[in-house]
Coordinates of C-alpha atoms in Angstrom, one line a residue:
X1 CA 10.5 -35.3 5.8
X2 CA 14.4 -34.3 5.1
X3 CA 16.8 -35.5 8.0
X4 CA 18.7 -31.7 8.1
X5 CA 15.0 -30.0 8.8
X6 CA 14.9 -32.7 12.3
X7 CA 17.9 -32.2 12.8
X8 CA 17.2 -28.2 13.3
X9 CA 14.8 -27.8 14.7
X10 CA 16.4 -30.3 17.4
X11 CA 19.6 -28.1 17.5
X12 CA 17.5 -24.5 18.7
X13 CA 16.1 -26.3 21.0
X14 CA 19.2 -27.4 22.3
X15 CA 20.4 -23.9 22.3
X16 CA 17.6 -21.5 22.3
X17 CA 16.1 -22.3 25.8
X18 CA 17.3 -22.4 29.5
X19 CA 15.8 -23.2 32.3
X20 CA 12.9 -21.7 33.9
X21 CA 14.1 -21.7 36.9
X22 CA 17.5 -20.0 36.1
X23 CA 15.2 -17.1 34.3
X24 CA 12.5 -17.0 37.3
X25 CA 15.2 -17.0 40.6
X26 CA 18.8 -15.9 39.9
X27 CA 21.6 -17.1 41.6
X28 CA 22.7 -15.3 45.2
X29 CA 25.8 -16.3 47.0
X30 CA 25.3 -18.4 50.0
X31 CA 22.7 -21.0 51.3
X32 CA 19.3 -19.1 52.8
X33 CA 19.6 -19.3 56.5
X34 CA 23.6 -18.0 56.2
X35 CA 22.1 -14.3 54.4
X36 CA 20.5 -13.9 57.9
X37 CA 21.4 -10.7 58.0
X38 CA 19.7 -9.7 54.5
X39 CA 16.8 -8.9 57.0
X40 CA 15.3 -12.0 58.0
X41 CA 16.5 -12.1 61.7
X42 CA 16.0 -8.2 62.3
X43 CA 15.4 -5.2 60.3
X44 CA 18.5 -4.0 57.7
X45 CA 19.9 -0.4 59.6
X46 CA 18.4 2.6 58.0
X47 CA 20.6 4.6 55.4
X48 CA 21.5 8.4 57.8
X49 CA 20.9 10.7 55.7
X50 CA 23.1 13.1 53.9
X51 CA 24.2 16.5 55.5
X52 CA 22.4 19.5 54.2
X53 CA 25.0 21.2 52.0
X54 CA 25.9 24.7 52.4
X55 CA 23.3 27.4 51.0
X56 CA 24.0 28.6 47.5
X57 CA 24.1 32.2 47.2
X58 CA 21.6 34.3 45.4
X59 CA 23.0 35.1 42.1
X60 CA 24.0 38.6 41.3
X61 CA 21.4 40.9 41.0
X62 CA 22.4 42.3 36.8
X63 CA 23.2 46.3 37.0
X64 CA 20.6 48.2 36.3
X65 CA 19.9 49.6 32.4
X66 CA 21.5 53.4 31.9
X67 CA 18.4 54.7 32.3
X68 CA 17.6 57.9 29.0
X69 CA 17.2 61.5 30.1
X70 CA 16.9 64.9 28.8
X71 CA 20.5 65.5 29.7
X72 CA 21.7 62.3 28.3
X73 CA 19.9 60.9 25.6
X74 CA 20.4 57.4 24.1
X75 CA 22.1 57.1 21.5
X76 CA 20.9 56.8 18.0
X77 CA 22.8 53.5 16.1
X78 CA 22.8 54.2 12.1
X79 CA 20.8 52.8 10.5
X80 CA 22.6 48.8 8.4
X81 CA 23.9 50.0 4.9
X82 CA 22.7 47.5 2.0
X83 CA 25.1 45.6 0.5
X84 CA 25.4 45.6 -2.6
X85 CA 24.6 41.8 -2.9
X86 CA 21.3 43.4 -2.3
X87 CA 21.4 46.6 -4.2
X88 CA 21.7 44.4 -6.8
X89 CA 18.7 43.3 -9.0
X90 CA 18.9 39.7 -10.0
X91 CA 19.3 39.4 -14.0
X92 CA 16.3 38.2 -15.6
X93 CA 16.2 34.8 -17.0
X94 CA 17.0 34.1 -20.7
X95 CA 14.4 35.2 -23.5
X96 CA 11.9 32.1 -24.0
X97 CA 14.2 29.2 -21.8
X98 CA 13.1 26.8 -19.9
X99 CA 13.4 29.0 -16.2
X100 CA 11.9 32.2 -18.6
X101 CA 8.9 29.1 -19.7
X102 CA 7.8 28.3 -15.6
X103 CA 8.3 31.8 -14.2
X104 CA 5.9 33.6 -17.1
X105 CA 3.9 31.1 -18.9
X106 CA 1.6 31.6 -16.4
X107 CA 1.4 35.2 -16.0
X108 CA 0.8 35.4 -19.6
X109 CA -2.3 32.6 -18.8
X110 CA -4.3 34.9 -16.1
X111 CA -3.6 37.7 -17.5
X112 CA -5.7 36.6 -20.3
X113 CA -8.4 35.4 -18.4
X114 CA -8.8 38.5 -16.0
X115 CA -8.7 41.1 -18.7
X116 CA -9.1 39.1 -22.3
X117 CA -8.3 41.4 -24.8
X118 CA -7.2 40.4 -28.2
X119 CA -3.9 41.0 -27.1
X120 CA -3.0 39.5 -23.7
X121 CA -5.4 35.8 -25.0
X122 CA -2.7 35.7 -28.1
X123 CA 0.1 36.6 -26.3
X124 CA -1.0 33.8 -24.0
X125 CA -1.4 31.2 -27.2
X126 CA 1.7 32.3 -29.2
X127 CA 3.8 31.9 -25.8
X128 CA 2.1 28.2 -24.6
X129 CA 2.5 27.8 -28.5
X130 CA 6.0 27.4 -28.2
X131 CA 6.0 25.3 -24.8
X132 CA 4.7 23.0 -26.8
X133 CA 6.7 23.0 -30.4
X134 CA 9.5 22.4 -27.8
X135 CA 8.0 19.6 -26.5
X136 CA 7.1 18.0 -29.2
X137 CA 11.2 18.3 -30.2
X138 CA 11.8 16.9 -26.9
X139 CA 9.6 14.0 -27.6
X140 CA 10.9 13.1 -31.4
X141 CA 14.8 13.2 -30.0
X142 CA 13.3 11.0 -26.9
X143 CA 12.1 8.4 -29.4
X144 CA 15.0 8.7 -31.5
X145 CA 18.0 8.1 -28.3
X146 CA 15.8 5.7 -26.8
X147 CA 15.3 3.5 -30.3
X148 CA 19.6 4.0 -30.5
X149 CA 20.6 3.5 -27.8
X150 CA 20.5 -0.8 -26.6
X151 CA 20.9 0.4 -22.3
X152 CA 18.0 3.4 -21.9
X153 CA 15.8 0.8 -24.7
X154 CA 12.7 -1.3 -22.4
X155 CA 13.4 -4.2 -25.3
X156 CA 16.4 -4.9 -23.4
X157 CA 15.0 -6.1 -20.5
X158 CA 11.6 -7.0 -21.7
X159 CA 10.0 -7.5 -24.8
X160 CA 7.2 -4.9 -25.1
X161 CA 5.3 -7.0 -27.9
X162 CA 2.3 -9.9 -27.0
X163 CA 3.5 -12.1 -28.5
X164 CA 7.4 -10.9 -26.7
X165 CA 5.3 -11.3 -23.7
X166 CA 3.6 -14.7 -23.9
X167 CA 6.2 -16.3 -24.9
X168 CA 8.9 -15.1 -22.2
X169 CA 6.0 -16.1 -19.3
X170 CA 6.0 -19.7 -20.9
X171 CA 9.3 -20.2 -20.8
X172 CA 10.3 -18.4 -17.5
X173 CA 7.3 -20.8 -15.8
X174 CA 9.5 -23.7 -17.6
X175 CA 11.8 -21.9 -16.3
X176 CA 10.7 -21.8 -13.0
X177 CA 9.3 -25.4 -12.3
X178 CA 13.4 -27.3 -13.4
X179 CA 14.8 -24.4 -10.8
X180 CA 12.2 -25.1 -8.0
X181 CA 12.5 -28.9 -8.5
X182 CA 16.7 -29.2 -8.8
X183 CA 16.7 -27.3 -5.5
X184 CA 14.9 -29.3 -2.9
X185 CA 18.1 -30.8 -2.1
X186 CA 18.7 -28.0 -0.5
X187 CA 16.4 -26.7 1.3
X188 CA 13.6 -26.7 3.2
X189 CA 10.5 -25.0 4.9
X190 CA 9.6 -24.7 8.5
X191 CA 5.6 -24.4 8.8
X192 CA 4.6 -22.7 12.3
X193 CA 0.1 -23.2 12.0
X194 CA -2.7 -22.8 14.7
X195 CA -6.1 -23.5 14.0
X196 CA -6.9 -20.3 12.4
X197 CA -8.4 -20.5 8.7
X198 CA -5.6 -18.3 7.5
X199 CA -3.0 -21.1 8.3
X200 CA -5.2 -23.4 7.3
X201 CA -5.3 -22.2 4.1
X202 CA -1.4 -21.8 4.0
X203 CA -1.0 -25.1 4.6
X204 CA -2.6 -26.1 1.2
X205 CA -0.7 -24.2 -0.6
X206 CA 2.4 -25.6 0.5
X207 CA 1.4 -28.7 0.3
X208 CA 1.2 -28.3 -3.3
X209 CA 4.8 -26.9 -3.4
X210 CA 5.4 -30.6 -2.1
X211 CA 3.6 -32.2 -4.2
X212 CA 5.1 -30.9 -7.0
X213 CA 7.9 -30.0 -6.7
X214 CA 9.2 -32.0 -3.6
X215 CA 10.2 -29.2 -1.4
X216 CA 10.0 -31.0 2.5
X217 CA 7.6 -29.6 4.6
X218 CA 7.6 -29.3 8.7
X219 CA 4.7 -28.4 10.2
X220 CA 4.8 -27.0 13.4
X221 CA 2.0 -26.8 15.3
X222 CA 1.8 -23.5 18.0
X223 CA -1.2 -24.1 20.0
X224 CA -1.6 -28.5 19.5
X225 CA -4.4 -28.2 16.6
X226 CA -3.8 -30.7 13.8
X227 CA -3.7 -30.4 10.5
X228 CA -6.6 -30.9 8.1
X229 CA -6.3 -34.2 6.7
X230 CA -3.7 -35.6 4.1
X231 CA -2.3 -32.4 4.2
X232 CA 1.4 -32.1 5.1
X233 CA 1.7 -35.4 6.7
X234 CA 1.8 -35.2 10.5
X235 CA 2.5 -31.9 12.3
X236 CA 5.0 -31.7 15.6
X237 CA 4.7 -29.5 18.3
X238 CA 5.6 -26.5 18.9
X239 CA 8.4 -27.2 22.0
X240 CA 9.6 -23.1 21.8
X241 CA 11.7 -23.1 18.2
X242 CA 9.6 -20.7 17.0
X243 CA 10.4 -18.0 20.2
X244 CA 13.9 -19.1 19.1
X245 CA 13.4 -17.7 15.4
X246 CA 11.4 -14.9 16.6
X247 CA 7.8 -16.1 15.2
X248 CA 5.5 -13.2 16.2
X249 CA 2.4 -13.8 14.2
X250 CA 1.4 -17.5 12.3
X251 CA 0.7 -18.6 10.1
X252 CA 5.1 -17.5 9.0
X253 CA 7.7 -20.0 7.4
X254 CA 10.7 -19.9 6.9
X255 CA 13.0 -21.6 4.9
X256 CA 16.3 -23.5 6.3
X257 CA 19.1 -24.3 4.0
X258 CA 21.1 -27.9 4.4
X259 CA 24.1 -25.3 6.4
X260 CA 22.1 -25.1 9.5
X261 CA 21.2 -21.8 8.6
X262 CA 16.6 -20.2 8.4
X263 CA 15.3 -17.3 6.9
X264 CA 11.9 -16.0 6.7
X265 CA 10.1 -16.3 3.5
X266 CA 6.7 -15.2 4.9
X267 CA 4.2 -14.0 7.5
X268 CA 0.4 -15.0 7.4
X269 CA -1.5 -16.3 4.1
X270 CA 0.8 -16.4 0.1
X271 CA -0.5 -17.9 -3.2
X272 CA 0.9 -20.8 -4.6
X273 CA 2.9 -18.3 -7.3
X274 CA 4.1 -15.4 -5.4
X275 CA 5.4 -18.2 -2.2
X276 CA 7.2 -20.0 -5.2
X277 CA 9.3 -17.2 -6.2
X278 CA 10.1 -15.6 -2.4
X279 CA 11.9 -19.8 -1.9
X280 CA 13.9 -18.9 -5.0
X281 CA 14.8 -15.7 -4.3
X282 CA 16.1 -16.4 -0.9
X283 CA 17.5 -19.6 -2.4
X284 CA 19.5 -16.9 -4.4
X285 CA 20.7 -14.0 -1.7
X286 CA 21.8 -17.4 0.3
X287 CA 23.6 -18.9 -3.0
X288 CA 22.5 -22.0 -2.9
X289 CA 20.7 -20.9 -6.6
X290 CA 23.6 -19.0 -9.1
X291 CA 21.6 -15.2 -10.2
X292 CA 21.4 -17.2 -13.6
X293 CA 19.5 -19.8 -13.1
X294 CA 17.0 -17.5 -10.7
X295 CA 17.4 -14.2 -13.2
X296 CA 16.1 -17.0 -15.8
X297 CA 12.8 -17.4 -13.6
X298 CA 11.9 -13.7 -13.9
X299 CA 10.3 -11.8 -16.6
X300 CA 13.5 -10.2 -18.3
X301 CA 15.7 -10.5 -20.5
X302 CA 18.7 -9.1 -19.0
X303 CA 19.0 -7.2 -15.6
X304 CA 19.2 -3.6 -15.5
X305 CA 22.7 -1.6 -15.4
X306 CA 23.6 0.0 -12.4
X307 CA 24.1 3.1 -13.9
X308 CA 25.1 5.5 -10.9
X309 CA 26.9 2.8 -10.0
X310 CA 29.6 2.5 -12.6
X311 CA 29.6 6.5 -13.2
X312 CA 29.1 8.1 -10.2
X313 CA 32.8 6.7 -8.4
X314 CA 34.7 8.7 -11.0
X315 CA 32.2 11.1 -12.2
X316 CA 33.9 14.9 -11.3
X317 CA 37.5 13.0 -11.5
X318 CA 37.3 12.7 -14.9
X319 CA 35.0 16.0 -15.9
X320 CA 36.5 19.8 -16.0
X321 CA 36.8 21.3 -12.7
X322 CA 36.4 25.0 -14.0
X323 CA 32.8 23.6 -16.0
X324 CA 31.3 22.2 -13.3
X325 CA 28.3 24.8 -10.6
X326 CA 27.7 24.9 -6.8
X327 CA 25.6 22.2 -7.3
X328 CA 27.9 19.9 -9.5
X329 CA 25.7 19.8 -11.9
X330 CA 28.1 19.0 -15.6
X331 CA 27.5 19.8 -18.4
X332 CA 25.9 17.2 -21.0
X333 CA 28.5 16.8 -23.3
X334 CA 31.0 16.1 -20.7
X335 CA 28.7 14.1 -19.0
X336 CA 27.9 12.1 -22.1
X337 CA 31.3 11.7 -22.3
X338 CA 32.0 10.4 -19.0
X339 CA 29.3 8.2 -19.5
X340 CA 30.1 6.2 -22.6
X341 CA 33.7 6.0 -20.6
X342 CA 32.5 4.2 -18.5
X343 CA 30.4 1.8 -20.0
X344 CA 33.0 0.7 -22.2
X345 CA 35.2 -0.2 -19.9

């Protein structure tokens, strides 16, 4: 077992705990017999009750409303006149536009269903055909754009063919095995367990990782139960490390780094491939392995581009202010100019 794992556990125990007397019996000034006036020899005086404050004056009665009489009828308020915006009806959407289809295609269908005359049914079928033709045209252009733009083509990040997928999985598996074999010099695992079957099964999974890649595993028993024979070697008793590390449920697995820091990687049972991936992911987040080495273990040719992070900061600055609306809509030709400009930097 690596020396830094045992050193880390000893440091956690030394720095994270206090004695029982410190927790249950806080210090007080003076010895016991010197604090006789606190009530041991006689009762402490009862504090005097505060004198009642002056009575709060009753709130003033609001003035009564003016009574309507025959001699003085209540004045009638004039009705508010409608504003110009209320008087003007909104203009209908452009004929055969996307908004027009959204607003009317269901109306044509309902009318044909309620009164299936030849005119009603024909009108609905023609409206539906126009919408389907426009959708087919949209799909054709979609395919053309995706095929000719590497940023939008899914094949640029992961193969879609069966042969390409199988080859990538084989290469990924090889890279994962090599990286796990080299990261053992920088990381170790701390495994908290009890006598449950879930803990015993997880112990066997971690034992397989130890055998395959040489990653040290320190097993810590929270209830004194032993491990299955031949699994993970000799365990140590939990002396408070689980409380310091915030363990609320077992089995729990942590990854420990050679700089004496730890991070959780799983609570509960995990299959070996998932546990291996979490070891690499947390090690990459910590900086123990490079981004390029980690990406080689994933089923991707490259990482997806952060288009929002690239385009958003300068989108409005590069757009023509007079052409954007109240929702920040940028016309397509301007948006594509901005996108190409930012991606080519």
